[in-house]
């Protein structure tokens, strides 16, 4: 197994191989069990798997967040090796993806990038769409794998695919959680042990919303969750909302025939943690 800094080397290698399905797992590294599940799913579905590892600067609206983003490339390569030693690992230099300085393209994503998480991270999804589009154009994968923890990201990418007629099929993979329910995220290692345990309040809030949804109105649920965080004080609730699963439009009343999800973001100091679950 080799890792490559240049996409041209990967294309050369692929030219020498016969395969039916090429799968892509885009990551920013610092791999955890959530990524492992994506790579496993990709490796079982596709006979060639590319895992890209690149901390994409254009999706960070906050320079400190970019500077603090955990990186562990050697360890990542070992992890991938264990899952599937035939994986092609793409660890590009910035210049293989972007001209200098790197800039996000501007996409019309019908507003799906501007709501929920997009309200708090201006330009974030434009940056995600930019790098994912570059990866799709370089490798033309048949399948690409993304985790449901970033549910809105999946919808953004599906929108991108529709707008640009990419032939890639998206496979979304359910969220992997720590023992206390906290969604696996590369950012979790920025928390000390106690805080990482206390962060269970995030998933617990989502589960409470799921229990309350059938018998309570949305305002009551939102108030209940806000109060939980006011009492807890350790985590700052950036947002909690309940939205229709396809459009991400916030709902004001419960209709069991419409698929909905709850979305949450809570912050401990500078570490933002997001999560979401289906409510019906
Ligand atoms: O989900 C991520 O890790 C990133 O947003 C992605 C899709 C790799 C793009 O940089």
mmCIF file of C-alpha atoms and ligand atoms in Angstrom:
data_model
loop_
_atom_site.group_PDB
_atom_site.id
_atom_site.type_symbol
_atom_site.label_atom_id
_atom_site.label_comp_id
_atom_site.label_asym_id
_atom_site.label_seq_id
_atom_site.Cartn_x
_atom_site.Cartn_y
_atom_site.Cartn_z
ATOM 1 C CA UNK A 1 0.000 0.000 0.000
ATOM 2 C CA UNK A 2 1.334 3.410 -0.971
ATOM 3 C CA UNK A 3 0.271 6.948 -0.365
ATOM 4 C CA UNK A 4 0.424 9.495 -3.131
ATOM 5 C CA UNK A 5 0.779 13.264 -3.096
ATOM 6 C CA UNK A 6 -0.172 13.661 -6.748
ATOM 7 C CA UNK A 7 -3.465 12.618 -8.277
ATOM 8 C CA UNK A 8 -1.659 12.005 -11.608
ATOM 9 C CA UNK A 9 0.256 9.103 -9.987
ATOM 10 C CA UNK A 10 -3.023 7.572 -8.808
ATOM 11 C CA UNK A 11 -4.584 7.896 -12.249
ATOM 12 C CA UNK A 12 -1.532 6.193 -13.758
ATOM 13 C CA UNK A 13 -1.840 3.350 -11.267
ATOM 14 C CA UNK A 14 -5.580 2.974 -11.883
ATOM 15 C CA UNK A 15 -4.880 2.748 -15.610
ATOM 16 C CA UNK A 16 -2.901 -0.410 -14.993
ATOM 17 C CA UNK A 17 -5.669 -2.048 -12.946
ATOM 18 C CA UNK A 18 -8.889 -3.661 -13.967
ATOM 19 C CA UNK A 19 -11.741 -2.763 -11.675
ATOM 20 C CA UNK A 20 -15.520 -2.492 -11.782
ATOM 21 C CA UNK A 21 -16.198 0.085 -9.096
ATOM 22 C CA UNK A 22 -14.002 2.837 -7.773
ATOM 23 C CA UNK A 23 -14.947 4.092 -4.325
ATOM 24 C CA UNK A 24 -13.828 7.331 -2.708
ATOM 25 C CA UNK A 25 -13.735 8.127 1.002
ATOM 26 C CA UNK A 26 -12.870 11.821 1.409
ATOM 27 C CA UNK A 27 -11.487 12.629 4.874
ATOM 28 C CA UNK A 28 -9.540 15.279 6.691
ATOM 29 C CA UNK A 29 -7.556 12.619 8.539
ATOM 30 C CA UNK A 30 -7.259 12.031 12.283
ATOM 31 C CA UNK A 31 -9.211 8.885 11.552
ATOM 32 C CA UNK A 32 -11.591 7.369 14.099
ATOM 33 C CA UNK A 33 -14.108 4.515 14.156
ATOM 34 C CA UNK A 34 -16.548 6.517 12.050
ATOM 35 C CA UNK A 35 -13.981 6.742 9.248
ATOM 36 C CA UNK A 36 -13.094 3.079 9.724
ATOM 37 C CA UNK A 37 -16.718 2.176 9.041
ATOM 38 C CA UNK A 38 -16.705 4.316 5.876
ATOM 39 C CA UNK A 39 -13.525 2.651 4.597
ATOM 40 C CA UNK A 40 -14.866 -0.821 5.435
ATOM 41 C CA UNK A 41 -18.146 -0.123 3.616
ATOM 42 C CA UNK A 42 -16.279 1.285 0.632
ATOM 43 C CA UNK A 43 -13.893 -1.674 0.512
ATOM 44 C CA UNK A 44 -16.723 -4.188 0.564
ATOM 45 C CA UNK A 45 -18.751 -2.368 -2.110
ATOM 46 C CA UNK A 46 -15.908 -1.383 -4.454
ATOM 47 C CA UNK A 47 -12.920 -3.248 -5.835
ATOM 48 C CA UNK A 48 -10.758 -0.104 -5.701
ATOM 49 C CA UNK A 49 -10.833 2.294 -2.769
ATOM 50 C CA UNK A 50 -9.245 5.726 -2.584
ATOM 51 C CA UNK A 51 -9.064 7.422 0.807
ATOM 52 C CA UNK A 52 -8.125 11.081 0.598
ATOM 53 C CA UNK A 53 -6.612 12.827 3.594
ATOM 54 C CA UNK A 54 -6.550 16.592 3.319
ATOM 55 C CA UNK A 55 -7.397 19.286 5.830
ATOM 56 C CA UNK A 56 -9.251 21.527 3.447
ATOM 57 C CA UNK A 57 -8.553 25.189 4.259
ATOM 58 C CA UNK A 58 -11.457 26.606 2.252
ATOM 59 C CA UNK A 59 -14.082 25.043 4.506
ATOM 60 C CA UNK A 60 -12.760 26.661 7.691
ATOM 61 C CA UNK A 61 -14.392 29.983 8.445
ATOM 62 C CA UNK A 62 -12.216 30.295 11.542
ATOM 63 C CA UNK A 63 -8.408 30.347 11.219
ATOM 64 C CA UNK A 64 -7.865 29.092 14.783
ATOM 65 C CA UNK A 65 -10.139 26.122 14.111
ATOM 66 C CA UNK A 66 -8.015 25.281 11.057
ATOM 67 C CA UNK A 67 -4.768 25.672 13.017
ATOM 68 C CA UNK A 68 -6.091 23.446 15.848
ATOM 69 C CA UNK A 69 -7.511 20.741 13.591
ATOM 70 C CA UNK A 70 -5.902 17.456 14.733
ATOM 71 C CA UNK A 71 -3.553 15.709 12.286
ATOM 72 C CA UNK A 72 -1.974 12.257 12.561
ATOM 73 C CA UNK A 73 -1.053 11.150 9.082
ATOM 74 C CA UNK A 74 1.307 8.282 10.034
ATOM 75 C CA UNK A 75 -1.250 6.778 12.380
ATOM 76 C CA UNK A 76 -3.989 7.268 9.754
ATOM 77 C CA UNK A 77 -1.956 5.294 7.210
ATOM 78 C CA UNK A 78 -1.503 2.444 9.711
ATOM 79 C CA UNK A 79 -5.255 2.390 10.405
ATOM 80 C CA UNK A 80 -6.098 2.209 6.707
ATOM 81 C CA UNK A 81 -3.491 -0.499 6.142
ATOM 82 C CA UNK A 82 -5.208 -2.699 8.708
ATOM 83 C CA UNK A 83 -8.654 -2.286 7.140
ATOM 84 C CA UNK A 84 -7.671 -2.802 3.539
ATOM 85 C CA UNK A 85 -3.997 -2.984 2.551
ATOM 86 C CA UNK A 86 -4.919 -2.366 -1.093
ATOM 87 C CA UNK A 87 -6.368 1.065 -0.383
ATOM 88 C CA UNK A 88 -4.950 3.898 -2.448
ATOM 89 C CA UNK A 89 -4.206 6.759 -0.081
ATOM 90 C CA UNK A 90 -4.221 10.266 -1.468
ATOM 91 C CA UNK A 91 -2.417 12.799 0.723
ATOM 92 C CA UNK A 92 -2.255 15.762 -1.624
ATOM 93 C CA UNK A 93 -0.200 18.844 -1.204
ATOM 94 C CA UNK A 94 -2.369 21.924 -1.409
ATOM 95 C CA UNK A 95 -0.987 22.687 -4.879
ATOM 96 C CA UNK A 96 -2.391 19.416 -6.253
ATOM 97 C CA UNK A 97 -5.920 20.636 -5.489
ATOM 98 C CA UNK A 98 -5.817 24.414 -5.555
ATOM 99 C CA UNK A 99 -4.062 27.330 -7.191
ATOM 100 C CA UNK A 100 -2.511 29.654 -4.634
ATOM 101 C CA UNK A 101 -4.033 31.044 -2.476
ATOM 102 C CA UNK A 102 -6.746 28.364 -2.152
ATOM 103 C CA UNK A 103 -10.235 29.743 -2.708
ATOM 104 C CA UNK A 104 -13.701 28.267 -2.467
ATOM 105 C CA UNK A 105 -15.770 28.309 -5.633
ATOM 106 C CA UNK A 106 -19.184 29.897 -5.391
ATOM 107 C CA UNK A 107 -22.007 27.426 -5.962
ATOM 108 C CA UNK A 108 -25.732 27.977 -6.035
ATOM 109 C CA UNK A 109 -26.862 25.154 -3.758
ATOM 110 C CA UNK A 110 -30.449 26.392 -3.488
ATOM 111 C CA UNK A 111 -29.802 27.697 0.001
ATOM 112 C CA UNK A 112 -29.175 24.295 1.623
ATOM 113 C CA UNK A 113 -25.680 25.548 2.533
ATOM 114 C CA UNK A 114 -27.002 28.660 4.289
ATOM 115 C CA UNK A 115 -29.249 27.126 6.940
ATOM 116 C CA UNK A 116 -28.626 25.265 10.234
ATOM 117 C CA UNK A 117 -24.822 24.723 10.363
ATOM 118 C CA UNK A 118 -24.370 27.111 7.434
ATOM 119 C CA UNK A 119 -25.756 30.010 9.501
ATOM 120 C CA UNK A 120 -22.956 29.583 12.026
ATOM 121 C CA UNK A 121 -20.117 28.709 9.629
ATOM 122 C CA UNK A 122 -20.360 31.165 6.776
ATOM 123 C CA UNK A 123 -18.918 29.725 3.560
ATOM 124 C CA UNK A 124 -18.192 26.347 5.155
ATOM 125 C CA UNK A 125 -20.291 24.286 2.768
ATOM 126 C CA UNK A 126 -19.022 26.210 -0.276
ATOM 127 C CA UNK A 127 -15.526 25.092 0.791
ATOM 128 C CA UNK A 128 -16.685 21.499 1.271
ATOM 129 C CA UNK A 129 -18.418 21.505 -2.134
ATOM 130 C CA UNK A 130 -15.284 22.974 -3.744
ATOM 131 C CA UNK A 131 -12.899 20.272 -2.528
ATOM 132 C CA UNK A 132 -15.367 17.423 -3.095
ATOM 133 C CA UNK A 133 -16.008 18.644 -6.661
ATOM 134 C CA UNK A 134 -12.240 18.723 -7.305
ATOM 135 C CA UNK A 135 -11.928 15.142 -5.984
ATOM 136 C CA UNK A 136 -14.869 13.927 -8.082
ATOM 137 C CA UNK A 137 -13.393 15.573 -11.191
ATOM 138 C CA UNK A 138 -9.970 14.068 -10.586
ATOM 139 C CA UNK A 139 -10.992 10.489 -9.906
ATOM 140 C CA UNK A 140 -14.534 10.056 -11.313
ATOM 141 C CA UNK A 141 -15.469 7.600 -8.542
ATOM 142 C CA UNK A 142 -18.496 5.348 -8.931
ATOM 143 C CA UNK A 143 -19.299 5.641 -5.224
ATOM 144 C CA UNK A 144 -18.401 8.119 -2.491
ATOM 145 C CA UNK A 145 -18.924 7.473 1.207
ATOM 146 C CA UNK A 146 -19.886 10.043 3.848
ATOM 147 C CA UNK A 147 -20.931 9.814 7.488
ATOM 148 C CA UNK A 148 -24.405 10.815 8.693
ATOM 149 C CA UNK A 149 -22.964 12.827 11.562
ATOM 150 C CA UNK A 150 -22.530 15.462 8.858
ATOM 151 C CA UNK A 151 -26.030 14.957 7.480
ATOM 152 C CA UNK A 152 -26.262 18.458 6.017
ATOM 153 C CA UNK A 153 -22.930 17.920 4.247
ATOM 154 C CA UNK A 154 -24.404 14.852 2.529
ATOM 155 C CA UNK A 155 -27.335 16.922 1.241
ATOM 156 C CA UNK A 156 -24.938 19.640 0.037
ATOM 157 C CA UNK A 157 -22.936 17.038 -1.885
ATOM 158 C CA UNK A 158 -26.067 15.482 -3.364
ATOM 159 C CA UNK A 159 -27.094 18.951 -4.542
ATOM 160 C CA UNK A 160 -23.645 19.454 -6.080
ATOM 161 C CA UNK A 161 -23.925 16.118 -7.901
ATOM 162 C CA UNK A 162 -27.305 17.067 -9.321
ATOM 163 C CA UNK A 163 -26.167 20.510 -10.439
ATOM 164 C CA UNK A 164 -22.996 19.209 -12.128
ATOM 165 C CA UNK A 165 -24.356 15.877 -13.389
ATOM 166 C CA UNK A 166 -21.695 13.839 -11.638
ATOM 167 C CA UNK A 167 -22.335 10.127 -12.007
ATOM 168 C CA UNK A 168 -21.047 9.226 -8.569
ATOM 169 C CA UNK A 169 -23.481 7.542 -6.186
ATOM 170 C CA UNK A 170 -23.449 8.677 -2.572
ATOM 171 C CA UNK A 171 -23.548 6.127 0.213
ATOM 172 C CA UNK A 172 -24.342 7.580 3.624
ATOM 173 C CA UNK A 173 -23.173 5.615 6.624
ATOM 174 C CA UNK A 174 -24.775 5.776 10.066
ATOM 175 C CA UNK A 175 -23.007 7.618 12.860
ATOM 176 C CA UNK A 176 -20.620 5.672 15.062
ATOM 177 C CA UNK A 177 -20.823 6.670 18.720
ATOM 178 C CA UNK A 178 -18.614 6.493 21.773
ATOM 179 C CA UNK A 179 -19.914 4.470 24.740
ATOM 180 C CA UNK A 180 -21.675 7.511 26.187
ATOM 181 C CA UNK A 181 -23.424 8.264 22.881
ATOM 182 C CA UNK A 182 -21.119 11.070 21.745
ATOM 183 C CA UNK A 183 -20.792 10.967 17.955
ATOM 184 C CA UNK A 184 -17.281 10.008 16.830
ATOM 185 C CA UNK A 185 -15.489 13.065 15.527
ATOM 186 C CA UNK A 186 -11.864 14.012 14.949
ATOM 187 C CA UNK A 187 -12.531 16.968 17.239
ATOM 188 C CA UNK A 188 -13.320 14.721 20.256
ATOM 189 C CA UNK A 189 -9.614 14.336 21.026
ATOM 190 C CA UNK A 190 -9.470 18.078 21.695
ATOM 191 C CA UNK A 191 -11.594 17.449 24.823
ATOM 192 C CA UNK A 192 -10.163 16.293 28.145
ATOM 193 C CA UNK A 193 -11.461 12.956 29.470
ATOM 194 C CA UNK A 194 -14.110 14.427 31.794
ATOM 195 C CA UNK A 195 -15.420 16.865 29.189
ATOM 196 C CA UNK A 196 -15.536 14.106 26.597
ATOM 197 C CA UNK A 197 -17.708 12.109 29.001
ATOM 198 C CA UNK A 198 -19.896 15.116 29.844
ATOM 199 C CA UNK A 199 -20.432 15.726 26.129
ATOM 200 C CA UNK A 200 -23.008 12.938 26.303
ATOM 201 C CA UNK A 201 -25.525 15.751 26.886
ATOM 202 C CA UNK A 202 -25.487 16.320 23.120
ATOM 203 C CA UNK A 203 -26.753 12.888 22.115
ATOM 204 C CA UNK A 204 -28.986 12.730 25.193
ATOM 205 C CA UNK A 205 -30.712 15.919 24.026
ATOM 206 C CA UNK A 206 -31.400 14.363 20.647
ATOM 207 C CA UNK A 207 -32.830 11.247 22.312
ATOM 208 C CA UNK A 208 -35.055 13.380 24.545
ATOM 209 C CA UNK A 209 -36.365 15.183 21.466
ATOM 210 C CA UNK A 210 -37.134 11.807 19.885
ATOM 211 C CA UNK A 211 -39.125 10.769 22.958
ATOM 212 C CA UNK A 212 -40.983 14.084 23.193
ATOM 213 C CA UNK A 213 -41.830 14.539 19.529
ATOM 214 C CA UNK A 214 -45.108 12.599 19.455
ATOM 215 C CA UNK A 215 -46.732 14.282 22.421
ATOM 216 C CA UNK A 216 -45.256 17.760 22.594
ATOM 217 C CA UNK A 217 -45.101 20.745 20.336
ATOM 218 C CA UNK A 218 -41.809 21.827 18.817
ATOM 219 C CA UNK A 219 -41.488 24.996 20.927
ATOM 220 C CA UNK A 220 -41.822 22.959 24.125
ATOM 221 C CA UNK A 221 -39.099 20.555 22.965
ATOM 222 C CA UNK A 222 -36.770 23.418 22.006
ATOM 223 C CA UNK A 223 -37.351 25.111 25.381
ATOM 224 C CA UNK A 224 -36.687 21.864 27.197
ATOM 225 C CA UNK A 225 -33.360 21.346 25.414
ATOM 226 C CA UNK A 226 -32.312 25.012 25.874
ATOM 227 C CA UNK A 227 -33.013 24.683 29.593
ATOM 228 C CA UNK A 228 -30.927 21.520 29.842
ATOM 229 C CA UNK A 229 -27.941 23.474 28.543
ATOM 230 C CA UNK A 230 -28.688 26.481 30.764
ATOM 231 C CA UNK A 231 -28.606 24.202 33.801
ATOM 232 C CA UNK A 232 -25.562 22.253 32.580
ATOM 233 C CA UNK A 233 -23.522 25.393 31.761
ATOM 234 C CA UNK A 234 -20.432 23.435 30.637
ATOM 235 C CA UNK A 235 -21.501 23.310 27.002
ATOM 236 C CA UNK A 236 -22.872 26.267 25.110
ATOM 237 C CA UNK A 237 -25.810 25.353 22.884
ATOM 238 C CA UNK A 238 -25.251 26.996 19.493
ATOM 239 C CA UNK A 239 -28.407 25.620 17.972
ATOM 240 C CA UNK A 240 -31.003 22.903 18.294
ATOM 241 C CA UNK A 241 -33.619 22.536 15.605
ATOM 242 C CA UNK A 242 -36.004 20.050 14.067
ATOM 243 C CA UNK A 243 -36.146 20.011 10.302
ATOM 244 C CA UNK A 244 -37.575 18.097 7.381
ATOM 245 C CA UNK A 245 -34.992 15.465 6.359
ATOM 246 C CA UNK A 246 -34.773 16.297 2.639
ATOM 247 C CA UNK A 247 -35.091 20.078 2.503
ATOM 248 C CA UNK A 248 -33.782 20.801 6.016
ATOM 249 C CA UNK A 249 -36.612 23.308 6.380
ATOM 250 C CA UNK A 250 -37.417 23.781 10.030
ATOM 251 C CA UNK A 251 -40.817 22.444 11.001
ATOM 252 C CA UNK A 252 -43.236 24.113 13.390
ATOM 253 C CA UNK A 253 -45.541 21.177 14.031
ATOM 254 C CA UNK A 254 -45.212 17.397 13.947
ATOM 255 C CA UNK A 255 -46.675 15.452 11.030
ATOM 256 C CA UNK A 256 -45.880 11.712 11.312
ATOM 257 C CA UNK A 257 -45.960 11.381 7.508
ATOM 258 C CA UNK A 258 -43.024 13.731 7.000
ATOM 259 C CA UNK A 259 -39.516 12.481 7.763
ATOM 260 C CA UNK A 260 -37.793 14.779 10.211
ATOM 261 C CA UNK A 261 -34.471 14.993 12.047
ATOM 262 C CA UNK A 262 -33.167 16.886 15.043
ATOM 263 C CA UNK A 263 -29.896 18.801 14.616
ATOM 264 C CA UNK A 264 -27.703 20.116 17.379
ATOM 265 C CA UNK A 265 -24.432 21.963 17.845
ATOM 266 C CA UNK A 266 -22.875 22.522 21.260
ATOM 267 C CA UNK A 267 -19.563 24.151 21.989
ATOM 268 C CA UNK A 268 -17.020 23.585 24.753
ATOM 269 C CA UNK A 269 -14.684 26.572 24.631
ATOM 270 C CA UNK A 270 -13.589 26.570 20.983
ATOM 271 C CA UNK A 271 -14.530 22.977 20.210
ATOM 272 C CA UNK A 272 -17.796 22.737 18.290
ATOM 273 C CA UNK A 273 -19.554 19.369 18.312
ATOM 274 C CA UNK A 274 -22.426 18.614 15.976
ATOM 275 C CA UNK A 275 -24.854 15.713 15.833
ATOM 276 C CA UNK A 276 -28.251 14.761 14.457
ATOM 277 C CA UNK A 277 -30.694 11.848 14.496
ATOM 278 C CA UNK A 278 -33.862 10.848 12.688
ATOM 279 C CA UNK A 279 -36.946 11.479 14.823
ATOM 280 C CA UNK A 280 -39.387 9.238 12.954
HETATM 281 O O1 LIG B 1 -16.300 15.471 6.303
HETATM 282 C C1 LIG B 1 -15.125 15.829 6.125
HETATM 283 O O2 LIG B 1 -14.192 15.327 6.711
HETATM 284 C C2 LIG B 1 -14.841 16.946 5.123
HETATM 285 O O3 LIG B 1 -15.832 17.911 5.168
HETATM 286 C C3 LIG B 1 -14.623 16.439 3.694
HETATM 287 C C4 LIG B 1 -15.867 15.800 3.129
HETATM 288 C C5 LIG B 1 -13.483 15.432 3.670
HETATM 289 C C6 LIG B 1 -14.239 17.597 2.769
HETATM 290 O O4 LIG B 1 -13.056 18.217 3.178
#
